[in-house]
Coordinates of C-alpha atoms in Angstrom, one line a residue:
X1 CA 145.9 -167.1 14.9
X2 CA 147.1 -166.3 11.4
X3 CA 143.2 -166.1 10.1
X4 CA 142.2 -164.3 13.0
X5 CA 145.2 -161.5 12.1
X6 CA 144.7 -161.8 8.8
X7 CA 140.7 -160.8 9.3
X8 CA 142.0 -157.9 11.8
X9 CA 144.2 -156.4 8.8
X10 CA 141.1 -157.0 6.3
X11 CA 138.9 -155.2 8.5
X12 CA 141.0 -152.6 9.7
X13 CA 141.5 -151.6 5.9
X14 CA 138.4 -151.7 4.9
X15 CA 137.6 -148.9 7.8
X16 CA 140.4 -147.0 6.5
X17 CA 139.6 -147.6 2.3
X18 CA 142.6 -149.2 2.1
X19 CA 140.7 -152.0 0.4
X20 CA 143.9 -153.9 -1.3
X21 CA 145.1 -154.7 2.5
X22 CA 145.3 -158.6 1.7
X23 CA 148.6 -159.4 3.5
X24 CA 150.2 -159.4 6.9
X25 CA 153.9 -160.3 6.0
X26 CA 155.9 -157.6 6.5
X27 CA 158.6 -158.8 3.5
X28 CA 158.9 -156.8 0.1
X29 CA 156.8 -158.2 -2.8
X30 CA 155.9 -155.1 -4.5
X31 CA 157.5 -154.9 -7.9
X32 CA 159.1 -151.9 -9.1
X33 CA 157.3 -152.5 -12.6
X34 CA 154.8 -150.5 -10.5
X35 CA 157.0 -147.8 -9.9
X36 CA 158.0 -144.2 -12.1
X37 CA 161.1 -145.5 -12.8
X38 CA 159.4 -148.8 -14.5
X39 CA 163.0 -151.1 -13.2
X40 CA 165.0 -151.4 -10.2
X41 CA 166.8 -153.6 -8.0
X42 CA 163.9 -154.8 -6.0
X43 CA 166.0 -154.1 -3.1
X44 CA 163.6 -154.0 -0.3
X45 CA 163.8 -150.4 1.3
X46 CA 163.7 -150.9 4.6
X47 CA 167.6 -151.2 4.1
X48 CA 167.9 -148.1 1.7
X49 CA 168.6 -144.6 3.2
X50 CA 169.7 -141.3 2.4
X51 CA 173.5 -141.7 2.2
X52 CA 175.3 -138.7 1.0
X53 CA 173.2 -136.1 2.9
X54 CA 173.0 -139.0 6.1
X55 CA 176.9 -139.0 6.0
X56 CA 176.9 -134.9 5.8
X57 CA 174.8 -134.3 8.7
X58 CA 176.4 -136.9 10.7
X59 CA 180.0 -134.6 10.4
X60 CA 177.8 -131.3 10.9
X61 CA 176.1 -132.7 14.5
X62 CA 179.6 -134.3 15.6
X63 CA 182.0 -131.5 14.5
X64 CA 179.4 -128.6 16.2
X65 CA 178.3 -127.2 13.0
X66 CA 174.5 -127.4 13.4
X67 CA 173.9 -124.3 14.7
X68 CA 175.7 -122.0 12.3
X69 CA 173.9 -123.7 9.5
X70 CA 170.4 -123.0 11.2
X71 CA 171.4 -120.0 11.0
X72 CA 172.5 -119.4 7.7
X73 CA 169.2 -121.8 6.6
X74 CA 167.0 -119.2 8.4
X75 CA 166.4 -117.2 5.1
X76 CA 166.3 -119.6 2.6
X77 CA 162.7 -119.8 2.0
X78 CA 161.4 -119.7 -1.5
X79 CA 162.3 -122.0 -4.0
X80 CA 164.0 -119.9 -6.6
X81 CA 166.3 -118.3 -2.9
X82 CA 169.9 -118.7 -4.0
X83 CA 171.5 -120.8 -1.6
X84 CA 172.7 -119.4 2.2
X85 CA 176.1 -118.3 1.4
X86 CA 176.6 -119.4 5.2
X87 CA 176.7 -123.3 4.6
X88 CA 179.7 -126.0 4.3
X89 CA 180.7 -126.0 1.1
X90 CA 179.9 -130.0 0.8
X91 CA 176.4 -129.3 2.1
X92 CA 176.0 -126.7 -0.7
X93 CA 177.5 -129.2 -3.1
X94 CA 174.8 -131.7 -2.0
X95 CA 171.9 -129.3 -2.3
X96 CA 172.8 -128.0 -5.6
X97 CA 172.3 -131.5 -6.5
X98 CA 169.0 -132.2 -5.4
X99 CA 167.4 -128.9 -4.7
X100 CA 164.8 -129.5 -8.3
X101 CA 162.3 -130.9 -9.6
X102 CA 162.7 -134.6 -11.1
X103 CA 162.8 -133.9 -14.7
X104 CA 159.9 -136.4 -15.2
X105 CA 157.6 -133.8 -13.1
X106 CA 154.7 -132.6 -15.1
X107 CA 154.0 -129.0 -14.7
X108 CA 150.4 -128.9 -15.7
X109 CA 149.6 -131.9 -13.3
X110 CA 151.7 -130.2 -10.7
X111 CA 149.3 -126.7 -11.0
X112 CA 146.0 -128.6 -11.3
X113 CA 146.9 -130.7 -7.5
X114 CA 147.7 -127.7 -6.1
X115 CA 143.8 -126.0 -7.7
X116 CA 142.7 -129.2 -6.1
X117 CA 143.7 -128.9 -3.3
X118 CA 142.6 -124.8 -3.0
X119 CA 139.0 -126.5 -4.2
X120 CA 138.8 -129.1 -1.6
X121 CA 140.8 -127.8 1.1
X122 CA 137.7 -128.6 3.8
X123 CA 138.2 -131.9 3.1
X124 CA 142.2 -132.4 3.4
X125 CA 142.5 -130.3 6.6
X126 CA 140.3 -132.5 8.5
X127 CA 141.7 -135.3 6.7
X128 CA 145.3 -134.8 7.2
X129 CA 145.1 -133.3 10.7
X130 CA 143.0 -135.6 12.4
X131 CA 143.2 -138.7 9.9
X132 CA 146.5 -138.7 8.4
X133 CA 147.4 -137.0 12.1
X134 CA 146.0 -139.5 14.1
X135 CA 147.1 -142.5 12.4
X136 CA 150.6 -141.6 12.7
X137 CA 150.2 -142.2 15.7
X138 CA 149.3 -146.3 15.5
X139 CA 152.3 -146.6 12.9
X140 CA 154.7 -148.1 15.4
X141 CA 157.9 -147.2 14.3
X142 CA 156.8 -143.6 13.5
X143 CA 155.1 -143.1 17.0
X144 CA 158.3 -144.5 18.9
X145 CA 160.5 -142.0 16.4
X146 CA 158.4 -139.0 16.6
X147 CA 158.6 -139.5 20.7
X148 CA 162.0 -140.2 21.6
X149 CA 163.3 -137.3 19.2
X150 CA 164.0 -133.8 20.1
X151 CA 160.4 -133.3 18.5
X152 CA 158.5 -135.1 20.4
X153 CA 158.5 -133.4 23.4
X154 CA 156.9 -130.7 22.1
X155 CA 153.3 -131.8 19.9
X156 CA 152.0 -128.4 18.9
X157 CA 155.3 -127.2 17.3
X158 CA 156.1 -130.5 15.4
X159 CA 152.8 -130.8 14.6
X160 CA 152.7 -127.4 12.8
X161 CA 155.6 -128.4 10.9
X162 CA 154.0 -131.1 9.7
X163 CA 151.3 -129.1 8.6
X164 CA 153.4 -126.6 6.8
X165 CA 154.9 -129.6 5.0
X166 CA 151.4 -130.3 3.5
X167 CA 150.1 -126.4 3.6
X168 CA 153.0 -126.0 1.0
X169 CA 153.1 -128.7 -1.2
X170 CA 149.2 -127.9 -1.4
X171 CA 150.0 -123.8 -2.2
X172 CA 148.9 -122.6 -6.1
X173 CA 152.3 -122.4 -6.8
X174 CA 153.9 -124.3 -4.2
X175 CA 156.6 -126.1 -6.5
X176 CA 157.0 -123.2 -9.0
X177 CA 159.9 -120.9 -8.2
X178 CA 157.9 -118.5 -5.9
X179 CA 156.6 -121.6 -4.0
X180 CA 158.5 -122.7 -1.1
X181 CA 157.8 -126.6 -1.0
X182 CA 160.8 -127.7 -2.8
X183 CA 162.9 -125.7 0.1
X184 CA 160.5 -127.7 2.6
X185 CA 160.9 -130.8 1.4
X186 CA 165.2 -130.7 1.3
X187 CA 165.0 -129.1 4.6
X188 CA 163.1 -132.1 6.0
X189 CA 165.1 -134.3 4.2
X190 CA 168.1 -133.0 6.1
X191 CA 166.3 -133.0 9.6
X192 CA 165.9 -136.8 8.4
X193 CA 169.4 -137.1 8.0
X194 CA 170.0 -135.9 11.7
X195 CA 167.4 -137.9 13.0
X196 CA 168.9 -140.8 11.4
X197 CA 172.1 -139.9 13.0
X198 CA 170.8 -139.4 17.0
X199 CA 168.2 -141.7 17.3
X200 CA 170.4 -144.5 17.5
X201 CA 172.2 -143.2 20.1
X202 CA 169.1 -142.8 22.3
X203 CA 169.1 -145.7 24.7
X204 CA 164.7 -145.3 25.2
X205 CA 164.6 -145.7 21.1
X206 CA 166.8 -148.5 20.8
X207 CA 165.2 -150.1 23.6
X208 CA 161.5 -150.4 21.8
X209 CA 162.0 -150.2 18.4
X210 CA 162.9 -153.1 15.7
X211 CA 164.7 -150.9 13.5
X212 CA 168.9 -149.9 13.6
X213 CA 168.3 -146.6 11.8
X214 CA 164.7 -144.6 11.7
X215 CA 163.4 -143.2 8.4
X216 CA 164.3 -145.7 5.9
X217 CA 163.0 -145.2 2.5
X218 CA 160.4 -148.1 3.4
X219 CA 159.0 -146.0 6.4
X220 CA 159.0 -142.6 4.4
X221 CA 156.6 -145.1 2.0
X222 CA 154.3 -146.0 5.2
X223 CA 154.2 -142.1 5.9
X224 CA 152.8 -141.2 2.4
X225 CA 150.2 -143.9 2.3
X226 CA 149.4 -142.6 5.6
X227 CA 148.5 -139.2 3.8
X228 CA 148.1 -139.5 0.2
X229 CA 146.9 -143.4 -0.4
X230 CA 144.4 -142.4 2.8
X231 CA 143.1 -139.2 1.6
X232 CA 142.5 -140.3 -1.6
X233 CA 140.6 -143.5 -0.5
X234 CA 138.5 -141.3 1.6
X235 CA 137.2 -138.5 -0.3
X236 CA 136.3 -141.6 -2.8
X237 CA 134.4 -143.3 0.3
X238 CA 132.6 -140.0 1.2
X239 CA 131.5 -139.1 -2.3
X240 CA 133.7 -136.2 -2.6
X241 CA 133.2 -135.5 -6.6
X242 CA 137.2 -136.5 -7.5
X243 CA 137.7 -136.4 -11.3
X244 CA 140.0 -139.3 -12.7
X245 CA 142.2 -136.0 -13.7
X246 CA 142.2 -134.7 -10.3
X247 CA 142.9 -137.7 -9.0
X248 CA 146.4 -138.2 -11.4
X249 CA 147.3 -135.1 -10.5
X250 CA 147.1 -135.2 -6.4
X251 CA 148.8 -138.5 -6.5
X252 CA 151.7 -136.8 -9.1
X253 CA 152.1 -134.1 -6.4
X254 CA 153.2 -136.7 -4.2
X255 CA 155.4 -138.6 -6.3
X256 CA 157.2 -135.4 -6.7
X257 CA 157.1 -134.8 -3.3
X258 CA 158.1 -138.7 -2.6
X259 CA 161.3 -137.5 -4.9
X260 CA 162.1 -134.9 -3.1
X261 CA 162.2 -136.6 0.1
X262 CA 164.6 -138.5 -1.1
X263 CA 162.5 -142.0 -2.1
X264 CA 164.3 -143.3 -4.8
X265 CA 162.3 -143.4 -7.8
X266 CA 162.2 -147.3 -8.4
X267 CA 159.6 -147.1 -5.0
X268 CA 157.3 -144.4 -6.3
X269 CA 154.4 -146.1 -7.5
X270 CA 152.9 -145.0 -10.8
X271 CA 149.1 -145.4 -10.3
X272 CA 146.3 -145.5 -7.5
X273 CA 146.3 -149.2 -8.1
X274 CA 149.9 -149.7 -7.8
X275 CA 149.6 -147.2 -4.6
X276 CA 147.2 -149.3 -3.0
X277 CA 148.9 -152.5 -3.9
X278 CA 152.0 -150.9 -2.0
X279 CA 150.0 -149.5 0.9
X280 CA 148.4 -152.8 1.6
X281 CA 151.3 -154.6 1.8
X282 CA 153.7 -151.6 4.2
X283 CA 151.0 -149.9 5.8
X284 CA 147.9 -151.5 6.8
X285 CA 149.5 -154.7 7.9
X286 CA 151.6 -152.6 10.9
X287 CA 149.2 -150.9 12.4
X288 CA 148.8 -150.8 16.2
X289 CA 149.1 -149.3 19.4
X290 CA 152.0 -148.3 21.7
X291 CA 152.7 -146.6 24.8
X292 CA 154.5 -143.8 23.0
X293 CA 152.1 -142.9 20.2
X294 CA 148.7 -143.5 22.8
X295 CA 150.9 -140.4 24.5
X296 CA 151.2 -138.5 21.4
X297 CA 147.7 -139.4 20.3
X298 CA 146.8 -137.5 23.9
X299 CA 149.0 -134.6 22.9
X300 CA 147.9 -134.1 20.1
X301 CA 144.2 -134.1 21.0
X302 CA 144.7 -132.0 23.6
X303 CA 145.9 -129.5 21.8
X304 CA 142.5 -128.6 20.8
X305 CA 141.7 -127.2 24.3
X306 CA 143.7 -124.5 23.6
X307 CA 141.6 -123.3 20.6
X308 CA 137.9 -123.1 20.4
X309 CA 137.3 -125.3 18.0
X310 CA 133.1 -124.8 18.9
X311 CA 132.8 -128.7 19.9
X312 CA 133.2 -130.9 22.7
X313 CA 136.6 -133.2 23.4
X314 CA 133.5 -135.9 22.6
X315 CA 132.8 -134.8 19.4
X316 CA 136.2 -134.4 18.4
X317 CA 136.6 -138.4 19.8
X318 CA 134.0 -139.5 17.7
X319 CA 135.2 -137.5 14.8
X320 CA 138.4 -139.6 14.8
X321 CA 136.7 -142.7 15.1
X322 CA 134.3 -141.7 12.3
X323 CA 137.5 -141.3 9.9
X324 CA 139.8 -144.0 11.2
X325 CA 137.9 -146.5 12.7
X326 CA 136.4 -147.8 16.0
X327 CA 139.1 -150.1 16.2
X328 CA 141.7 -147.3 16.2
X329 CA 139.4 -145.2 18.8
X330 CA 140.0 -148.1 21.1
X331 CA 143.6 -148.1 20.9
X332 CA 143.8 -144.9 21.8
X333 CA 141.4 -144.6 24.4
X334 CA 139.3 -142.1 23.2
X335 CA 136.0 -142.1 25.5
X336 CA 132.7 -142.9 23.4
X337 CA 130.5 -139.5 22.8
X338 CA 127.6 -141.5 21.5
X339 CA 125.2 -138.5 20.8
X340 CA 128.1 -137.1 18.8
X341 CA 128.6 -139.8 17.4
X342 CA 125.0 -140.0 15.9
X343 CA 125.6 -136.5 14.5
X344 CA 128.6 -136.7 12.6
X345 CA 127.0 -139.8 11.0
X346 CA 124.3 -138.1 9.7
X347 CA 125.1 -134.7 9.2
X348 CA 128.9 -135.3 7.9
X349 CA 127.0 -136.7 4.7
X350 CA 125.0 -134.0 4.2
X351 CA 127.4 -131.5 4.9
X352 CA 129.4 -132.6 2.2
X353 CA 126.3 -132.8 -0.1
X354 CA 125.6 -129.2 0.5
X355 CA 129.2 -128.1 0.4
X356 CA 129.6 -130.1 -3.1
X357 CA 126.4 -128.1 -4.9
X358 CA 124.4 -131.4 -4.7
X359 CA 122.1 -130.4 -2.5
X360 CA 120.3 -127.1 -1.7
X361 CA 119.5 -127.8 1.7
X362 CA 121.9 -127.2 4.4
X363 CA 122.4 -129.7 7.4
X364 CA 121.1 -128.0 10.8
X365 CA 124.8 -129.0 12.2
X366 CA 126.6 -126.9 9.2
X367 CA 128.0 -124.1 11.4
X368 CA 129.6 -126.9 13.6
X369 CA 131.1 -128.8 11.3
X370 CA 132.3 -125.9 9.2
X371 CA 133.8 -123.7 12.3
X372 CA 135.2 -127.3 13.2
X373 CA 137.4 -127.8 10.2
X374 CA 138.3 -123.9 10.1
X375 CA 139.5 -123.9 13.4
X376 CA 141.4 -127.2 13.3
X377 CA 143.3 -126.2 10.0
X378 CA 144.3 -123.2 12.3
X379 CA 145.0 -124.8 15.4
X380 CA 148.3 -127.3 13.4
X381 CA 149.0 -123.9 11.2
X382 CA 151.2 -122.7 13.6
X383 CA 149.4 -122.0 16.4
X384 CA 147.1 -120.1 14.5
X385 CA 149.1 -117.7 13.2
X386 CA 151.1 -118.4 10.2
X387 CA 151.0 -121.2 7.5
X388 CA 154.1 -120.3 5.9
X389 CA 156.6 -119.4 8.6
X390 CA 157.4 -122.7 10.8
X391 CA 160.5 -122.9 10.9
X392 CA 162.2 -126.2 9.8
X393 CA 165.4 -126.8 12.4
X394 CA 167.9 -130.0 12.7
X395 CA 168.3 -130.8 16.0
X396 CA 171.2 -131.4 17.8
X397 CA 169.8 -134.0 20.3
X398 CA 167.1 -136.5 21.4
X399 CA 164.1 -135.7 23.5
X400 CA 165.4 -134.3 26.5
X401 CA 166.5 -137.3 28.7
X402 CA 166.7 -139.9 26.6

């Protein structure tokens, strides 16, 4: 039984490009030599949190404060906004703190990610929407968190937050003062916090999951490989041309962004290699389906109906089996399109080809695919109207019921 898992997880990653997915124990081996920080504890962190801001948001939800500091949080947007006069004066302490940049973040790598990702954004809206997307969606604990919070109840709205998450850590200037990510990324860090603190009280969470508290620095790990480790992996497998200095500079965006979220720094990896040496050993191995994220899997899809996105629900099927896997497809149901199927298989190649300057011919299926990707990076940014104006909330509550 061991082999035949063990061949699953080998397989499964190499569909994916995760091709250093060579173990299925789920126990911490990955050395913090690997890491930005070069030491650490080798504390496995599965069991390491967010405790100041976890402890602060805890008082705010059980004292009543939430809703005033929505309020005041509202208008603090950019990253060089003063802070909302409006807030507890410990939660203004606490963000003082850590609303920066890690003083080992590299400006010029910082500015070339974000030119790569304006060069190549085709590629990373399709990839993160309906890869990255998708897959969260097999990540057991993340599909069983994502559902039973106050978020997952409604698909399109959390999914555009997501989105925005990425749209803005992608922007030109995104982490410079005028950029907005390193506002995004502390207020998800405190909608973490919350999530932290109600999830556990939640009856339907506690009831399926394996974990006592959600979002522990380990899981925030599985998340980024999820994105970054896959995208990265992907473009590589499709021939995107991906300069070793492109490629430094992507994965240094999301070490800052890692930071930020509150990862300490000992987890971080330093390379690609030492990336996929991590993913293979948090991410790959968990992978499989569940009643909540085959739901949100559905959701999500679905949403599709409500923009033209100038395909069929069977090309957009075979589209996700075609970047995560037939395997995957099957957990989630998704009904075989084979003519579709044929198409993307073909004409995805050269579509890329022609996009890249490498060849002068154009595939017949061009319009498709291109109207395809334009539509779906409009459909998660915000419902197709703004990239830049989700708003980022903590919640007071679960899903409603649970």
């Amino acid at each position: 039984m061991h082999n035949l898992s063990r061949r699953r997880v080998l397989s499964l990653g190499a569909a994916l490009g995760l091709v250093s997915a060579t173990s299925t124990t789920h126990a911490w081996a990955w050395s913090p030599t690997g890491s930005v920080a070069g030491t650490g504890t080798g504390t496995d962190p599965e069991y390491v949190w967010d405790d100041e801001v976890d402890q602060l948001v805890a008082s705010l939800i059980d004292n009543g404060k939430v809703p005033a500091v929505n309020t005041a949080m509202a208008s603090w947007v950019n990253n060089n906004d003063p802070l909302p006069s409006g807030l507890p004066a410990d939660l203004t302490a606490y963000l003082q703190k850590v609303n920066k940049l890690p003083s080992w973040a590299d400006p010029a790598k910082l500015a070339r990610a974000a030119d790569f990702n304006r060069r190549k954004d085709t590629y990373l809206f399709l990839l993160y929407g309906l890869g990255s997307g998708i897959m969260s969606t097999v990540i057991p604990r993340e599909a069983r968190s994502v559902y039973w919070s106050a978020g997952g109840a409604n698909m399109q709205d959390r999914a555009a937050k997501t989105f925005t998450f990425g749209y803005d850590l992608a922007q030109l200037k995104g982490l410079e003062p005028t950029g907005q990510f390193v506002v995004t990324a502390n207020k998800t860090r405190v909608v973490h916090a919350a999530v932290r603190h109600l999830l556990p009280q939640s009856p339907h969470w506690t009831a399926v999951t394996d974990e006592r508290i959600p979002i522990s620095n380990a899981d925030i790990l599985v998340t980024f490989h999820s994105l970054g480790t896959f995208v990265r992996r992907k473009l590589l497998d499709w021939k995107v041309p991906f300069s070793a200095q492109d490629q430094d500079a992507f994965l240094h965006s999301w070490q800052v962004a890692l930071h930020l979220l509150g990862v300490r720094d000992e987890y971080i990896p330093k390379s690609w290699a030492d990336a996929e040496a991590q993913s293979g050993q948090v991410l790959t191995p968990i992978l499989a389906p569940t009643t909540e994220g085959i739901e949100l899997a559905e959701d999500l899809l679905g949403l599709t109906a409500q923009v033209d996105l100038g395909v069929t629900r069977g090309f957009l099927n075979e589209f996700v089996r075609y970047v995560l896997s037939d395997e995957i497809g099957d957990w989630l149901g998704l009904k075989r399109d084979y003519a579709s199927a044929a198409l993307i298989r073909t004409a995805w190649p050269a579509f890329i080809l022609f996009r890249e300057g490498l060849t002068p011919v154009a595939p017949g299926a061009f319009y498709v695919f291109d109207q395809f990707v334009r539509a779906l990076a409009m459909l998660f940014l915000n419902k197709g109207t703004s990239g830049t104006t989700t708003p980022i909330v903590i919640p007071t509550g679960n899903r409603a019921g649970s």
